[in-house]
């Protein structure tokens, strides 16, 4: 069973930064498209960013220019660098590994508030 463990969430003031990490085990990490999704209270889960095995990236319009997704295949880890955070970025963030089957992390809270 593939395991995904997120870390790096927490409380930050508007305009601040956080970096989320997702460590993946028990699979060949480099073959997977990795993604970050989020779900805010009352909303559906939405794609934030994803990166393919070849390094191509895609971002939600709401985070373009502020968030950066990257991966380290040697460390089996995907990152989400979040800058210029806004209160509307408050959500539970989920890591996803997708190939023919999707796997999810347990989710991590990010709260942007003064």
Coordinates of C-alpha atoms in Angstrom, one line a residue:
X1 CA 0.0 0.0 0.0
X2 CA 1.4 3.4 -1.1
X3 CA 1.8 5.8 1.9
X4 CA 1.7 9.6 1.6
X5 CA 2.6 11.7 4.7
X6 CA 2.1 15.5 4.5
X7 CA 3.9 18.0 6.8
X8 CA 4.5 21.7 7.0
X9 CA 1.1 23.1 7.5
X10 CA 0.0 25.5 10.3
X11 CA -1.1 29.1 11.0
X12 CA 0.4 32.0 9.1
X13 CA -0.5 35.6 8.7
X14 CA -1.7 37.0 5.4
X15 CA 1.2 37.7 3.1
X16 CA 3.3 35.0 4.7
X17 CA 4.7 31.8 3.4
X18 CA 4.6 28.1 4.1
X19 CA 6.1 25.0 2.5
X20 CA 4.2 21.8 2.4
X21 CA 6.0 18.5 2.0
X22 CA 4.7 15.1 1.1
X23 CA 6.8 12.0 1.6
X24 CA 5.8 9.0 -0.4
X25 CA 6.8 5.4 0.4
X26 CA 6.3 1.9 -0.9
X27 CA 6.2 2.7 -4.5
X28 CA 8.3 4.0 -7.4
X29 CA 7.8 7.6 -6.8
X30 CA 9.3 8.9 -10.0
X31 CA 6.6 7.3 -12.1
X32 CA 3.7 9.1 -10.5
X33 CA 2.1 12.4 -11.3
X34 CA 2.0 14.2 -7.9
X35 CA -0.5 16.8 -7.0
X36 CA -1.7 19.0 -4.2
X37 CA -5.4 19.5 -3.7
X38 CA -7.3 21.5 -1.0
X39 CA -10.8 21.6 0.5
X40 CA -12.0 24.7 2.2
X41 CA -15.0 24.5 4.6
X42 CA -18.2 24.2 2.6
X43 CA -16.4 23.7 -0.7
X44 CA -15.4 20.7 -2.8
X45 CA -11.9 19.5 -3.1
X46 CA -10.0 21.3 -5.8
X47 CA -6.7 20.9 -7.6
X48 CA -4.1 23.4 -6.5
X49 CA -1.1 22.2 -8.5
X50 CA 0.4 19.1 -10.0
X51 CA 3.6 17.9 -11.5
X52 CA 4.1 15.0 -13.9
X53 CA 6.9 12.4 -13.8
X54 CA 8.6 14.5 -16.5
X55 CA 8.4 17.7 -14.5
X56 CA 5.5 19.5 -16.3
X57 CA 3.4 21.6 -14.0
X58 CA -0.2 22.9 -13.8
X59 CA -1.6 25.4 -11.4
X60 CA -5.1 26.6 -10.4
X61 CA -5.6 30.2 -11.6
X62 CA -6.1 31.3 -8.0
X63 CA -2.5 30.3 -7.0
X64 CA -0.5 31.1 -10.2
X65 CA 2.5 33.3 -9.4
X66 CA 2.2 32.6 -5.7
X67 CA 2.6 28.8 -5.3
X68 CA 5.3 26.5 -6.7
X69 CA 5.2 22.7 -6.9
X70 CA 8.4 20.8 -7.1
X71 CA 9.6 17.2 -6.6
X72 CA 12.7 15.5 -5.5
X73 CA 12.8 12.0 -6.9
X74 CA 15.8 11.0 -4.8
X75 CA 14.0 11.9 -1.6
X76 CA 10.5 10.6 -2.8
X77 CA 9.1 13.9 -1.8
X78 CA 6.9 16.5 -3.4
X79 CA 6.8 20.1 -2.2
X80 CA 4.4 23.0 -2.4
X81 CA 6.0 26.4 -1.7
X82 CA 3.2 28.9 -0.9
X83 CA 4.0 32.6 -0.9
X84 CA 1.8 35.7 -0.5
X85 CA -0.8 33.6 1.3
X86 CA -4.3 34.9 1.5
X87 CA -7.2 34.1 3.9
X88 CA -8.9 32.4 1.0
X89 CA -6.0 29.9 0.9
X90 CA -7.2 28.5 4.2
X91 CA -8.1 24.8 3.7
X92 CA -7.1 21.3 4.3
X93 CA -4.4 20.4 1.8
X94 CA -4.1 16.9 0.4
X95 CA -1.2 15.3 -1.4
X96 CA -2.1 12.9 -4.3
X97 CA -0.1 10.4 -6.2
X98 CA -1.6 9.3 -9.5
X99 CA -0.7 6.8 -12.0
X100 CA -3.3 4.2 -12.9
X101 CA -4.6 4.4 -9.3
X102 CA -4.8 7.4 -7.1
X103 CA -3.5 7.6 -3.5
X104 CA -4.1 10.3 -1.0
X105 CA -2.5 11.6 2.1
X106 CA -4.4 12.3 5.3
X107 CA -4.5 16.0 4.8
X108 CA -2.9 18.9 6.6
X109 CA -4.5 22.1 7.8
X110 CA -3.3 25.5 6.5
X111 CA -4.9 28.5 8.1
X112 CA -4.2 32.1 6.9
X113 CA -5.4 34.6 9.4
X114 CA -4.2 37.7 11.3

